[in-house]
Coordinates of C-alpha atoms in Angstrom, one line a residue:
M1 CA 0.0 0.0 0.0
A2 CA 1.9 3.1 -1.3
D3 CA -0.4 5.7 0.2
K4 CA -1.2 5.9 3.9
I5 CA -4.4 7.4 5.2
K6 CA -3.4 10.3 7.4
F7 CA -5.8 11.3 10.1
E8 CA -6.1 12.0 13.8
T9 CA -8.4 9.9 15.9
F10 CA -9.6 10.6 19.4
V11 CA -7.0 8.2 20.7
D12 CA -4.3 10.2 18.9
A13 CA -5.5 13.4 20.6
Q14 CA -5.3 11.9 24.1
G15 CA -4.7 15.2 25.8
T16 CA -7.9 16.6 24.3
A17 CA -11.2 16.3 26.3
F18 CA -14.0 14.5 24.5
Q19 CA -16.2 17.6 24.2
E20 CA -13.3 19.6 22.7
Y21 CA -12.9 16.7 20.1
V22 CA -16.6 16.8 19.3
S23 CA -16.5 20.6 19.0
S24 CA -13.6 20.5 16.7
I25 CA -15.5 18.3 14.3
T26 CA -18.8 20.2 14.4
A27 CA -17.1 23.6 14.2
K28 CA -16.1 22.7 10.7
L29 CA -19.7 22.2 9.5
P30 CA -20.5 25.9 8.7
K31 CA -17.5 25.9 6.3
T32 CA -18.0 22.4 4.8
D33 CA -21.7 21.7 4.8
K34 CA -23.9 23.9 2.6
E35 CA -27.2 22.7 4.1
Y36 CA -25.9 23.4 7.7
R37 CA -24.7 26.9 6.6
A38 CA -28.1 27.6 4.9
I39 CA -30.0 26.6 8.1
R40 CA -27.8 28.9 10.2
D41 CA -28.3 31.7 7.8
K42 CA -32.1 31.2 7.9
M43 CA -31.9 31.3 11.7
E44 CA -29.9 34.5 11.6
G45 CA -32.5 36.1 9.3
I46 CA -35.2 35.2 11.8
F47 CA -33.2 36.7 14.7
Q48 CA -32.7 39.9 12.7
Q49 CA -36.4 40.1 11.9
Y50 CA -37.5 39.2 15.4
P51 CA -34.8 40.4 17.9
H52 CA -36.9 39.3 20.9
V53 CA -36.7 35.7 19.8
M54 CA -32.9 35.8 20.3
E55 CA -33.5 37.2 23.8
V56 CA -35.3 33.9 24.7
F57 CA -32.0 32.2 24.2
D58 CA -29.7 34.9 25.5
T59 CA -31.2 35.8 28.8
E60 CA -32.4 34.0 31.9
Q61 CA -35.4 36.3 32.3
A62 CA -38.9 35.7 31.1
S63 CA -39.6 37.2 27.7
A64 CA -43.0 38.3 26.3
L65 CA -43.4 37.5 22.6
T66 CA -46.0 38.5 20.1
E67 CA -47.9 35.9 18.1
Q68 CA -45.5 36.4 15.1
E69 CA -42.4 36.1 17.4
C70 CA -43.8 32.9 18.9
A71 CA -44.2 31.5 15.4
A72 CA -40.6 32.6 14.7
L73 CA -39.4 30.9 17.9
I74 CA -41.1 27.6 16.9
Q75 CA -39.4 27.9 13.5
V76 CA -36.0 28.5 15.1
M77 CA -36.4 25.5 17.4
G78 CA -37.2 23.3 14.3
L79 CA -34.1 24.7 12.6
Q80 CA -32.0 24.0 15.6
N81 CA -33.2 20.4 15.6
Q82 CA -32.1 20.1 12.0
L83 CA -28.6 21.5 12.9
V84 CA -28.4 18.9 15.7
E85 CA -29.4 16.1 13.3
I86 CA -26.6 17.1 10.9
E87 CA -24.1 17.3 13.7
M88 CA -25.1 13.9 15.0
Q89 CA -24.8 12.4 11.5
T90 CA -21.4 14.0 11.1
L91 CA -20.2 12.6 14.4
Y92 CA -21.5 9.2 13.6
L93 CA -19.7 9.2 10.3
R94 CA -16.5 10.4 12.0
G95 CA -16.8 7.5 14.4
C96 CA -17.0 5.1 11.5
Y97 CA -13.9 6.8 10.0
D98 CA -12.1 6.5 13.3
G99 CA -13.1 2.8 13.5
V100 CA -11.4 2.1 10.2
G101 CA -8.4 4.0 11.5
Y102 CA -8.2 1.8 14.6
L103 CA -8.5 -1.3 12.5
K104 CA -5.7 -0.1 10.2
K105 CA -3.4 0.8 13.2
A106 CA -4.1 -2.7 14.7
G107 CA -3.1 -4.2 11.3
I108 CA -6.5 -5.8 10.8
L109 CA -7.2 -3.9 7.6

């Protein structure tokens, strides 16, 4: 095998906490995943149109919302769920990738 697959697995990054490892993977999504970026842009547009909706997430105080702001909040929550789904899929695929790396390092593949 002339070409070696070069990658860093979680085991390779032993000094890194698991959450930091996960964050380093998901932090790349806005740059690499068009759908993820589009969802975040859509959320940003909603926050610009309805600033009080952002306050629901940014403060620990109760916030009164209009009917339109409530509808926007529901939309934002749905979009956040889509982002989490993309992040989970990305992490699952990264785990598969790491699994192949472990098997290669063990000489099984």
